[in-house]
Amino acid sequence: MGNAVASKLFDLAGKKIFVAGDRGMVGGAITRALAARGITAMVASRAELDLERQEQVEAWFSAHRPQVVFLAAAHVGGIHANNIFPRDFLYKNLMIEANVIDAAHRAGVEKLLFLGSSCIYPKFADQPIREEALLEGALEPTNEWYAIAKIAGIKLAQSYRRQFNADFISLMPTNLYGRGDNYHPEHSHVIAALMRRFHEAKLVQAQEVVVWGTGTPRREFLFVEDLAEAALHVIEHYSDALHLNCGTGEDISIGELAALVAQVVGYKGKLAFDTTKPDGTPRKLLDVSRLHALGWRAKTPLREGLSAAYADFLAGGGRNR
Ligand code: GDP
């Protein structure tokens, strides 16, 4: 049954752990996963530490001396936000990762995990996408600003490994959803956007809800609590230059996803596809065999994860509610 779990190379127990970006969806989930193991992560609010400012990051690391860093801080957003705020997606992410990775090295951090995204891969990469597809072709233009920054982050982590033997690794999750998501009507990712739109449509008994694009693109969706488990697993079981993919190994069309989100929310009206909105890349399914070989698999089925995400939405969770 399944794969044998790889042997542990590094133990998080007893370490001083900094989660950069704990206010975000990913950093929040990692902080909770650590807490479930009895570990209280070190965190820093934006007011206390602006990760875009090098002098602040260096001062924070020399004062607090973490031994492990989860670099989950990033400027993120959906297909539309990427298109209209290119400078923010490129500059902010470059600064955050350069500042944190270099300060971690200077402060003697023992292990660092850099989190990226599956949009680093070429627009027309062979599916499912293997880690080796990186830089084999042109990027999807709607999110190339973010992708270029995340590719630079992977390379930066690799460069410290090569030049200083630093144990810095990278994990590339597929599209994420769950607790703490951003529900902005336009700047969010597809699941949060649809959940909110269907919810509001249900309340006013609207006849029709608009879904962007043709409904035919295929995407893979990972529940953020599963990603957090993967992050803890790889930091303890992996040490190499190559970045690792993280996903469920299954994808679904946007049309099918929309129908599923409508069901979970209890919206019974029609769906209309607005084809003036961009589809983005046609398909984005990760090959997760490397992570499976390390003994980790996603646990949460999509419908179950969507129900949990909707419960969190109803409870007032997430940003831009
Ligand atoms: P992507 O994976 O980088 O393209 O991220 P998104 O989550 O923003 O979009 C995924 C797919 O869902 C794209 O094909 C979008 O056109 C489609 N989509 C459908 N409705 C929406 C919506 O309301 N918001 C967003 N962000 N995407 C939508």
Short mmCIF file of N, CA and C and ligand atoms in Angstrom, two decimals, residues 78-79 143 175 188-190 193-194 197 211-213 217 219 254 278-280 284, ligand 1:
data_model
loop_
_atom_site.label_atom_id
_atom_site.label_comp_id
_atom_site.label_asym_id
_atom_site.label_seq_id
_atom_site.Cartn_x
_atom_site.Cartn_y
_atom_site.Cartn_z
N GLY A 78 -5.29 36.53 -8.24
CA GLY A 78 -5.78 35.73 -9.36
C GLY A 78 -5.38 36.31 -10.71
N ILE A 79 -5.97 35.75 -11.74
CA ILE A 79 -5.60 36.04 -13.12
C ILE A 79 -5.75 37.53 -13.46
N ASN A 143 0.19 35.61 -16.01
CA ASN A 143 0.83 35.62 -14.68
C ASN A 143 2.35 35.54 -14.73
N ASN A 175 -2.87 25.18 -7.59
CA ASN A 175 -3.84 26.19 -7.13
C ASN A 175 -4.40 25.78 -5.76
N SER A 188 -9.35 37.91 -6.55
CA SER A 188 -9.20 36.59 -5.94
C SER A 188 -8.93 35.51 -6.99
N HIS A 189 -8.66 34.30 -6.50
CA HIS A 189 -8.56 33.12 -7.38
C HIS A 189 -9.96 32.53 -7.58
N VAL A 190 -10.03 31.57 -8.50
CA VAL A 190 -11.35 31.14 -8.97
C VAL A 190 -12.27 30.58 -7.87
N ALA A 193 -13.57 33.34 -5.61
CA ALA A 193 -14.43 34.24 -6.39
C ALA A 193 -15.80 33.61 -6.60
N LEU A 194 -15.81 32.34 -7.00
CA LEU A 194 -17.09 31.69 -7.29
C LEU A 194 -17.90 31.46 -6.02
N ARG A 197 -19.53 34.68 -5.23
CA ARG A 197 -20.55 35.07 -6.21
C ARG A 197 -21.79 34.18 -6.08
N VAL A 211 -19.40 33.15 -14.82
CA VAL A 211 -18.11 32.49 -14.62
C VAL A 211 -17.20 33.01 -15.72
N TRP A 212 -15.96 33.36 -15.37
CA TRP A 212 -15.04 33.93 -16.37
C TRP A 212 -14.53 32.86 -17.33
N GLY A 213 -14.34 33.29 -18.57
CA GLY A 213 -13.71 32.42 -19.57
C GLY A 213 -14.70 31.43 -20.16
N PRO A 217 -10.79 25.48 -19.42
CA PRO A 217 -9.46 25.25 -18.84
C PRO A 217 -9.55 24.25 -17.68
N ARG A 219 -7.84 22.82 -14.11
CA ARG A 219 -6.95 23.18 -13.00
C ARG A 219 -7.00 22.10 -11.93
N ILE A 254 -12.95 24.12 -15.34
CA ILE A 254 -13.54 25.24 -14.60
C ILE A 254 -15.07 25.12 -14.62
N PRO A 278 -10.19 36.33 -19.63
CA PRO A 278 -9.16 35.38 -20.06
C PRO A 278 -9.32 33.98 -19.44
N ASP A 279 -8.95 32.97 -20.22
CA ASP A 279 -8.94 31.59 -19.73
C ASP A 279 -7.64 31.28 -18.97
N GLY A 280 -6.58 31.99 -19.34
CA GLY A 280 -5.27 31.63 -18.79
C GLY A 280 -4.77 30.37 -19.46
N LYS A 284 -3.21 22.80 -16.19
CA LYS A 284 -2.10 22.95 -15.24
C LYS A 284 -2.22 21.84 -14.20
P1 GDP B 1 -4.84 30.75 -12.72
O1 GDP B 1 -4.75 29.30 -12.44
O2 GDP B 1 -3.56 31.49 -12.54
O3 GDP B 1 -5.45 31.01 -14.09
O4 GDP B 1 -5.78 31.36 -11.56
P2 GDP B 1 -7.31 31.75 -11.31
O5 GDP B 1 -7.74 30.99 -10.11
O6 GDP B 1 -7.40 33.23 -11.22
O7 GDP B 1 -8.14 31.29 -12.61
C1 GDP B 1 -8.33 29.94 -12.90
C2 GDP B 1 -9.33 29.79 -14.05
O8 GDP B 1 -10.64 30.07 -13.53
C3 GDP B 1 -9.12 30.72 -15.25
O9 GDP B 1 -9.41 30.00 -16.43
C4 GDP B 1 -10.19 31.80 -14.99
O10 GDP B 1 -10.60 32.44 -16.19
C5 GDP B 1 -11.32 30.95 -14.41
N1 GDP B 1 -12.32 31.71 -13.66
C6 GDP B 1 -13.66 31.60 -13.81
N2 GDP B 1 -14.31 32.50 -13.04
C7 GDP B 1 -13.35 33.18 -12.34
C8 GDP B 1 -13.40 34.22 -11.36
O11 GDP B 1 -14.46 34.72 -11.01
N3 GDP B 1 -12.21 34.65 -10.85
C9 GDP B 1 -11.02 34.10 -11.25
N4 GDP B 1 -9.87 34.55 -10.68
N5 GDP B 1 -10.94 33.13 -12.18
C10 GDP B 1 -12.09 32.67 -12.73
#
